[in-house]
Coordinates of C-alpha atoms and ligand atoms in Angstrom, one line a residue:
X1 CA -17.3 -13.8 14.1
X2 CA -17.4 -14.1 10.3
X3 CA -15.4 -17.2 9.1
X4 CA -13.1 -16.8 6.1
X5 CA -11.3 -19.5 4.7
X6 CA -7.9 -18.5 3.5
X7 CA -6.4 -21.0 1.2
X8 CA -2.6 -20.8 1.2
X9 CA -2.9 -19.2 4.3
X10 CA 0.5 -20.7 5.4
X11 CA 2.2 -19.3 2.6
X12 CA 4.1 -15.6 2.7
X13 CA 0.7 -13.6 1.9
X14 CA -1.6 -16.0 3.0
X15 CA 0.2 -15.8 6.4
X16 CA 0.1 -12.2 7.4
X17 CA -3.5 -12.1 5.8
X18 CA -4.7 -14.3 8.6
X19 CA -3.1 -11.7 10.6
X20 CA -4.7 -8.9 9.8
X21 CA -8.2 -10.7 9.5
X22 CA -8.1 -11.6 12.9
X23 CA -7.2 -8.3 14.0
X24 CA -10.2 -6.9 12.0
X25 CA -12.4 -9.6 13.8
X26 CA -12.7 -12.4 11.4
X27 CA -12.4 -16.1 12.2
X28 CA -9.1 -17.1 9.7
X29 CA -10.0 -20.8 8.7
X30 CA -6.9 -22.2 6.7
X31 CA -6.8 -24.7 4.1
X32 CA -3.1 -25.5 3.0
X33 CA -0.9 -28.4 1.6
X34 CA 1.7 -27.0 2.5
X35 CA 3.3 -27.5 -0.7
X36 CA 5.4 -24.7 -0.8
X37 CA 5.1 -23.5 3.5
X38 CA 6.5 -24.6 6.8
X39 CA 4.2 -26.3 9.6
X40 CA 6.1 -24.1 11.7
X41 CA 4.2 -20.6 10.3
X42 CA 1.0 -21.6 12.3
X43 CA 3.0 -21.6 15.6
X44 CA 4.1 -18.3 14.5
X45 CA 0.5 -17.4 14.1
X46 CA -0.6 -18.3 17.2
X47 CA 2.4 -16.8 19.1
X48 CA 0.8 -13.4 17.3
X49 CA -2.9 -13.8 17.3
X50 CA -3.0 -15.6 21.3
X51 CA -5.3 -18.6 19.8
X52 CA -4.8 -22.0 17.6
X53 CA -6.0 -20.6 13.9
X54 CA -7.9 -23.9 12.6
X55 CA -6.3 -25.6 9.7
X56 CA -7.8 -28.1 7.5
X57 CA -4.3 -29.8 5.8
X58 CA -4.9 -30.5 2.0
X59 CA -5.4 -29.2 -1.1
X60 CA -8.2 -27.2 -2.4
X61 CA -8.5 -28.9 -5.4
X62 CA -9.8 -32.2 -3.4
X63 CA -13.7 -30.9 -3.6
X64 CA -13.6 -33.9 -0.9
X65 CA -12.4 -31.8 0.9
X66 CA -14.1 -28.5 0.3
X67 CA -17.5 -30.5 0.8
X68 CA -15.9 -31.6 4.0
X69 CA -15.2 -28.1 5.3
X70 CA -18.2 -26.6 4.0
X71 CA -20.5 -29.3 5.5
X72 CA -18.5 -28.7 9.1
X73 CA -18.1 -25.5 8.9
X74 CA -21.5 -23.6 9.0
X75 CA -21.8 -19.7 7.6
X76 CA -18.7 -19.3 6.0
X77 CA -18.7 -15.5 4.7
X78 CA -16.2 -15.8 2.3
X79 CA -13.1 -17.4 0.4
X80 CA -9.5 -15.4 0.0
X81 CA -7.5 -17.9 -2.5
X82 CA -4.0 -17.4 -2.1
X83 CA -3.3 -21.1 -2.9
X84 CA -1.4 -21.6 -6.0
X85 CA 2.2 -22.3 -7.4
X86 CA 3.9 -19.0 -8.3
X87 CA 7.5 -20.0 -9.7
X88 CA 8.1 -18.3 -13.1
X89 CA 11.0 -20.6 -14.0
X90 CA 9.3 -24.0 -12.9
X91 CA 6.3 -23.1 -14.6
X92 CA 8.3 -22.7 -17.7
X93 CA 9.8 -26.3 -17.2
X94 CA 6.4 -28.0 -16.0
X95 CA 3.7 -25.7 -17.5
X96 CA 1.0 -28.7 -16.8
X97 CA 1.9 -28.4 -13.0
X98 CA 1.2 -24.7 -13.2
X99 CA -2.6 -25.4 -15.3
X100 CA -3.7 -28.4 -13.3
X101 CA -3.5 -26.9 -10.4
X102 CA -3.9 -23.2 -10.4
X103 CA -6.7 -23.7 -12.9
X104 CA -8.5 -26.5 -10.8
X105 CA -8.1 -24.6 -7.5
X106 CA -10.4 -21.9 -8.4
X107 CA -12.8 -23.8 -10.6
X108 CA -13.2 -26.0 -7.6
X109 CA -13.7 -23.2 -5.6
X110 CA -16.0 -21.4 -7.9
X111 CA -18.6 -24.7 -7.7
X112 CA -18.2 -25.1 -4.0
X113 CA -19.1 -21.9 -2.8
X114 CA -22.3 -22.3 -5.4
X115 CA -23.5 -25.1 -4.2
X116 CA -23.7 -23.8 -0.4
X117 CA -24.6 -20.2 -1.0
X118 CA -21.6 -18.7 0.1
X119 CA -20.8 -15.4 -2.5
X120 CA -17.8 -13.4 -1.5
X121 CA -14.1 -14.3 -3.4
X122 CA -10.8 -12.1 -3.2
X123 CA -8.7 -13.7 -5.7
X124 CA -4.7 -13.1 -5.8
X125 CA -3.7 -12.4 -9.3
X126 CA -0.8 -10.2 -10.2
X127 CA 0.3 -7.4 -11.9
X128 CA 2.4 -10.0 -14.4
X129 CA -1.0 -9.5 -16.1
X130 CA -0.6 -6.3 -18.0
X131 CA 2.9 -7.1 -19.4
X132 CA 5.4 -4.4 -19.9
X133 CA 2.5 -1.7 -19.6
X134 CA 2.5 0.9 -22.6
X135 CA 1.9 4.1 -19.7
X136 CA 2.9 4.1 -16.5
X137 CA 2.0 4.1 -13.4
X138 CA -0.5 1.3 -14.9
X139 CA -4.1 1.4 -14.4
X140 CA -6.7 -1.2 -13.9
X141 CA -8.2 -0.6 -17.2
X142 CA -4.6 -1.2 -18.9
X143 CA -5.0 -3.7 -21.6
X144 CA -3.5 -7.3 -20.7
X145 CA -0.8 -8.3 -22.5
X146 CA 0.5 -12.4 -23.7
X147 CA 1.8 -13.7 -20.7
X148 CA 5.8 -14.4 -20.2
X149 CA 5.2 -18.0 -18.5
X150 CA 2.9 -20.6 -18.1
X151 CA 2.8 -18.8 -14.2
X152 CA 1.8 -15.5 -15.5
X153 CA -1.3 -17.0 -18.0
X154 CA -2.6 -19.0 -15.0
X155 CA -3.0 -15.8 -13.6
X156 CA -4.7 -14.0 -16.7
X157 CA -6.8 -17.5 -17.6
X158 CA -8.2 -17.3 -14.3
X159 CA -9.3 -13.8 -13.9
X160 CA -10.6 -15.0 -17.5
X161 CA -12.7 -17.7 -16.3
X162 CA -13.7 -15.5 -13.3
X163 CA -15.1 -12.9 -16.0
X164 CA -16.8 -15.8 -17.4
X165 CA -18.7 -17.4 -14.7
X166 CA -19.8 -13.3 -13.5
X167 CA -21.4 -12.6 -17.2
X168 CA -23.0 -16.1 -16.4
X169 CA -24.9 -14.3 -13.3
X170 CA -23.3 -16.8 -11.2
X171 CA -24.8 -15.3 -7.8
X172 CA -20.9 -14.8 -6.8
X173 CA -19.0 -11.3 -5.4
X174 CA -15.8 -11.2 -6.6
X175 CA -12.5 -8.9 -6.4
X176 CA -9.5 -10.1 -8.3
X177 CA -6.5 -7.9 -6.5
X178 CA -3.6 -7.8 -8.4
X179 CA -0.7 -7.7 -6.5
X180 CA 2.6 -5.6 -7.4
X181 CA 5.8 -6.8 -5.5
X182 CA 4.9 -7.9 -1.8
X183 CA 8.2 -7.5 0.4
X184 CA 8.7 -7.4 4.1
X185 CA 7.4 -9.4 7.2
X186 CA 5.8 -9.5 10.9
X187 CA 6.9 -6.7 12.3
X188 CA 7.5 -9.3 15.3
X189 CA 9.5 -11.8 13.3
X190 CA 7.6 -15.0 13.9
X191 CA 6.4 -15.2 10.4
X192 CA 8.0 -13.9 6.9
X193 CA 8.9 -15.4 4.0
X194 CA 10.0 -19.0 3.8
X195 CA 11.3 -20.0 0.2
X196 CA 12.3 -23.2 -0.6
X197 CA 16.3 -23.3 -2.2
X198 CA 17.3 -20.9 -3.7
X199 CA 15.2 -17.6 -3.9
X200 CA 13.9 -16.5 -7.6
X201 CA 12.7 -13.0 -5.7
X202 CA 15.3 -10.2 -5.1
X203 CA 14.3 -9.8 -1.5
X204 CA 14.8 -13.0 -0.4
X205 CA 17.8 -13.3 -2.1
X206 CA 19.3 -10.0 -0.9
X207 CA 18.5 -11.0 2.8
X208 CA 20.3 -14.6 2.2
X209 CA 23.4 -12.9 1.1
X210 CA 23.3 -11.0 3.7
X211 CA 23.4 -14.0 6.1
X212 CA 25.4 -15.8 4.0
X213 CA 23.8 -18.2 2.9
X214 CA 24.4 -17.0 -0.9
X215 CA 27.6 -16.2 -1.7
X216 CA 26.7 -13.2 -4.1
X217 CA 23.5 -11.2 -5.1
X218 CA 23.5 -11.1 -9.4
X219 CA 21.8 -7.6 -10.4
X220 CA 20.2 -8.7 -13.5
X221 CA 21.0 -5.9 -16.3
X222 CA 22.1 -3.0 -15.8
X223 CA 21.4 -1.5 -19.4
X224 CA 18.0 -1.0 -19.1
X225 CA 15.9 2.8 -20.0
X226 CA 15.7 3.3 -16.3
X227 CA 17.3 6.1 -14.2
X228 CA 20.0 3.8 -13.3
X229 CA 19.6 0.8 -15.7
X230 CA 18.1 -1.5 -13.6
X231 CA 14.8 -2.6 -13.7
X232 CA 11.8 -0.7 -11.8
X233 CA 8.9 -2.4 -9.6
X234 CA 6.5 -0.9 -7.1
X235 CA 7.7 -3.2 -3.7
X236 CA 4.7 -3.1 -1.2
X237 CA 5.3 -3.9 2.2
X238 CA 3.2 -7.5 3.1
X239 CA 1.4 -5.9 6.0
X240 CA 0.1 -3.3 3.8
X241 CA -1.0 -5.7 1.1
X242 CA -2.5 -8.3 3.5
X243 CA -4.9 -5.1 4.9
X244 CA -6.0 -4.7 1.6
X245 CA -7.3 -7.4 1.8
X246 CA -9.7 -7.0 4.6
X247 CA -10.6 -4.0 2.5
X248 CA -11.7 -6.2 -0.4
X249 CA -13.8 -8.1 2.1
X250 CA -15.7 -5.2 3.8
X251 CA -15.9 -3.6 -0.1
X252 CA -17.6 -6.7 -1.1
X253 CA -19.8 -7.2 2.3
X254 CA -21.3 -3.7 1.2
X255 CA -22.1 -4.9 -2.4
X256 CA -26.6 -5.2 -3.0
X257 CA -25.7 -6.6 -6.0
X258 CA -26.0 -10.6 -6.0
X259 CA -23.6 -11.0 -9.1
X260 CA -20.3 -8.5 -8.4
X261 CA -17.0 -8.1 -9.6
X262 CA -14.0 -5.7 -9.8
X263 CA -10.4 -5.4 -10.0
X264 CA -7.9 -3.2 -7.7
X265 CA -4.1 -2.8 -8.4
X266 CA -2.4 -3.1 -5.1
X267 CA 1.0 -1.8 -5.0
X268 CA 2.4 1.6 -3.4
X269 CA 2.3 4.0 -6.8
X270 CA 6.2 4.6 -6.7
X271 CA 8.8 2.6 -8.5
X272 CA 12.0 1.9 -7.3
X273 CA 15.2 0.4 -9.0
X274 CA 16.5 -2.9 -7.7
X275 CA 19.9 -0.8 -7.7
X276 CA 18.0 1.8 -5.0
X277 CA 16.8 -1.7 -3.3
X278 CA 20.2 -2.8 -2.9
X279 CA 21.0 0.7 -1.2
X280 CA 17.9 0.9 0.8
X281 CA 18.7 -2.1 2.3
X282 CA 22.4 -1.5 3.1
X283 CA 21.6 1.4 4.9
X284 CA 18.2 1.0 6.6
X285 CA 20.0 -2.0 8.0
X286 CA 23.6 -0.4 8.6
X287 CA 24.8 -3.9 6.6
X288 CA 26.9 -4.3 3.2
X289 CA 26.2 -6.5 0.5
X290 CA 28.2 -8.8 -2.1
X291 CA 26.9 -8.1 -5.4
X292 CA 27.4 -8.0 -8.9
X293 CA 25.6 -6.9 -12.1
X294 CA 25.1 -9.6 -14.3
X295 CA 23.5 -10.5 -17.9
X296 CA 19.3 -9.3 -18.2
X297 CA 16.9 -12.0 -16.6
X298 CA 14.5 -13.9 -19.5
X299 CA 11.2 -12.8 -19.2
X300 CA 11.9 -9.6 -17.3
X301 CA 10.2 -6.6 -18.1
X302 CA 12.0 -3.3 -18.1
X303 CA 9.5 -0.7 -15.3
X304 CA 6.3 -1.3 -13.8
X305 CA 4.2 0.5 -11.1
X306 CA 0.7 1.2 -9.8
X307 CA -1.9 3.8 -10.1
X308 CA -3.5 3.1 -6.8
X309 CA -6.2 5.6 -7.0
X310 CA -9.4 2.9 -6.8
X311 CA -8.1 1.6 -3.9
X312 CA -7.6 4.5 -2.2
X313 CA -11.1 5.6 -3.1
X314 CA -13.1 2.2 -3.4
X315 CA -11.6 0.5 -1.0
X316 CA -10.4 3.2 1.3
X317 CA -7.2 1.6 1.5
X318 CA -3.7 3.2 1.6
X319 CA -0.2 1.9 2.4
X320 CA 1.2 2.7 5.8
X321 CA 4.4 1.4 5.9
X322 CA 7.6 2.5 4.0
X323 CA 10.3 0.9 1.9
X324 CA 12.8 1.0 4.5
X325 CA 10.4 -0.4 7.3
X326 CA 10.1 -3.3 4.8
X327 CA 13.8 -3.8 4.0
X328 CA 14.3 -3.3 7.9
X329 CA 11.7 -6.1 8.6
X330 CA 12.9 -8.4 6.2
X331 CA 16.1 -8.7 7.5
X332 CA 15.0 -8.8 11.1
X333 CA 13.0 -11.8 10.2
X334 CA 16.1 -13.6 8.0
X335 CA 18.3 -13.1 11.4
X336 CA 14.8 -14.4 13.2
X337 CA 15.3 -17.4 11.5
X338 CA 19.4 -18.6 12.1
X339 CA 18.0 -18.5 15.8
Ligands
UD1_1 C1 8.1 -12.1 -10.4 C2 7.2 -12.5 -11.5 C3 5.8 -12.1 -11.2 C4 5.3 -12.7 -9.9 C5 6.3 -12.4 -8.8 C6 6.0 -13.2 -7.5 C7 8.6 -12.4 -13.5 C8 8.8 -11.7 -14.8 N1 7.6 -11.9 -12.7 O1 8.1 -10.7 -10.3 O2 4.9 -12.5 -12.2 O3 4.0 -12.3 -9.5 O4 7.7 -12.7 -9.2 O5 6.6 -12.7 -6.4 O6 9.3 -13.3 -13.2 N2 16.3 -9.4 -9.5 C9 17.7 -9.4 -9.5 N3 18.4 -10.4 -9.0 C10 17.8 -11.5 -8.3 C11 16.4 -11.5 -8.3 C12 15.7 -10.5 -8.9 O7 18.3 -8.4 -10.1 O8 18.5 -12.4 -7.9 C13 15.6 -8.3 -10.1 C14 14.7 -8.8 -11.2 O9 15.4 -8.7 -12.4 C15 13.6 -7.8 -11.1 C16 13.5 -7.4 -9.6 O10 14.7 -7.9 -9.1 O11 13.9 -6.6 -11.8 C17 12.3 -8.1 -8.9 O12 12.4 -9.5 -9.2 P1 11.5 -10.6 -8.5 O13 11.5 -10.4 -7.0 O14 11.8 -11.9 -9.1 O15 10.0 -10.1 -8.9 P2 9.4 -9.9 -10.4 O16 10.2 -10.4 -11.5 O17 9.0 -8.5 -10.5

């Protein structure tokens, strides 16, 4: 079996990643902090996989560490770095957190996998990238745009350095997938999304008022040049994005080329309104919920969505599950977790 490590893999993505590779026939090696996850995600792993998914605890900026696993761990095919913080509003008030350690991660990354010939990298990055988008649905070749938040230039700086390090020749194969907005969970409820406090992402927050936990979900503008005046994003169910994935592995496996790199939006090509989110969700689940429409959210842009046409035909990738299945197994995992 080919070993990948998966850093972050206890986080939301990360988690059903591990998933999916398994199920494709990889050996899932995690390295996570758990900084921002729950010990309690790797039982729900191996209630779904049927085996103990090794973990190496700790961060993968420690190149300690990294020569640690690499010198233990013989033949590792690849890396899939999910392993950063991703809090737009934190990153405003602590920009340095944000740099230090998203930067670092990959950088230390980058040098590891040199030093022990190891070439294949799937890098998480994020459609925050191309800004409000002059034509939509966005392509890959979309110009990027200034980042809103120290979160969002992590992103960009490090597909920059990426870019960088492949015009060096570094003998590194490389797919930067850039995610639109990953929603859902286990179709079997024993993993899902975990945030800490109080949710900054509508999902999560619609599924906490709906337990009641929150009191109130606040729509954030309703005056936007939308259908309905709410914003638009292109919500991918996690399953479907943590196939992709696999994709990006097998894409790179096939690659002759010793220097390699590409980028794939991964999203579902539609947009939906947060108001049509709100609906969706009342009725795939038969549930009402408490909401409002309040003042416009800083930093928000107005409508984004993908053009997913090189995945479909590079990767040979598609999206299997629908909007409602997502909604449906969002919920079923918030009621999962009063249990
Ligand atoms: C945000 C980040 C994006 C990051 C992603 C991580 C910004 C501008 N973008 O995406 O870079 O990759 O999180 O998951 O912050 N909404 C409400 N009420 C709420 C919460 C959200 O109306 O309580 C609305 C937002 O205004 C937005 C939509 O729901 O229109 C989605 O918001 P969110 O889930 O936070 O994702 P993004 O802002 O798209």
């Amino acid at each position: 079996m080919k070993k990948i490590i998966v850093t972050g893999g206890a986080g939301f993505i990360g988690s059903h990643t591990v998933v999916e590779l398994y199920n494709a026939g990889y050996e899932p090696i995690i390295i996570d902090n758990f900084s921002n996850s729950q010990k309690s995600v790797l039982a729900g792993l191996q209630n779904i996989t049927g085996s103990a998914v090794k973990l190496f605890e700790g961060d993968c900026c420690n190149r300690d560490l990294l020569k640690k696993i690499f010198t233990e761990e013989e033949n590792i095919d690849g890396i899939i770095h999910f392993a950063a913080h991703k809090a737009v509003s934190e990153s405003v008030q602590n920009p340095l957190k944000y740099y230090r350690n998203n930067l670092n991660s990959l950088m230390a990354l980058l040098e590891i996998m040199q030093n022990y010939n190891c070439s294949n990298f799937v890098f998480s990055s994020s459609c925050t990238v191309y800004g409000q988008p002059d034509k939509l649905p966005v392509t890959e070749v979309a110009p990027k745009k200034p980042a809103e938040s120290p979160y969002g230039n992590t992103k960009k700086i490090c597909e920059d350095i990426i870019e960088d390090v492949i015009k060096s020749n570094a003998e590194l194969k490389i797919i930067s997938l850039r995610y639109f907005n990953p929603i859902g969970a286990h179709a079997s409820s024993l993993i899902g999304e975990l945030p800490l406090g109080v949710p900054d992402n509508l999902v999560p927050y619609i599924t906490q008022t709906a337990a009641g936990i929150r009191e109130k979900l606040t729509i954030f503008g309703n005056d936007y040049d939308t259908s309905d005046g709410t914003c638009v994003r292109d919500y991918i169910h996690v399953i479907d994005l943590a196939k992709a994935h696999v994709k990006a592995f097998e894409y790179l496996n096939k690659q002759e080329d010793k220097t390699f790199y590409d980028v794939f939006n991964i999203g579902t090509g539609h947009g939906n309104s947060v108001k049509e989110i709100v609906e969706t969700f009342q009725s795939a689940n038969n549930v009402n919920l408490n909401y409002v429409v309040g003042k416009r959210r800083e930093g928000d842009i107005e409508k984004i969505f993908a053009d997913v046409d090189k995945a479909t035909t590079l990767l040979n990738w598609k999206t299997e599950l629908s909007l409602e299945q997502a909604l449906i197994d969002a919920w079923n995992w918030q009621k999962a977790l009063r249990k």
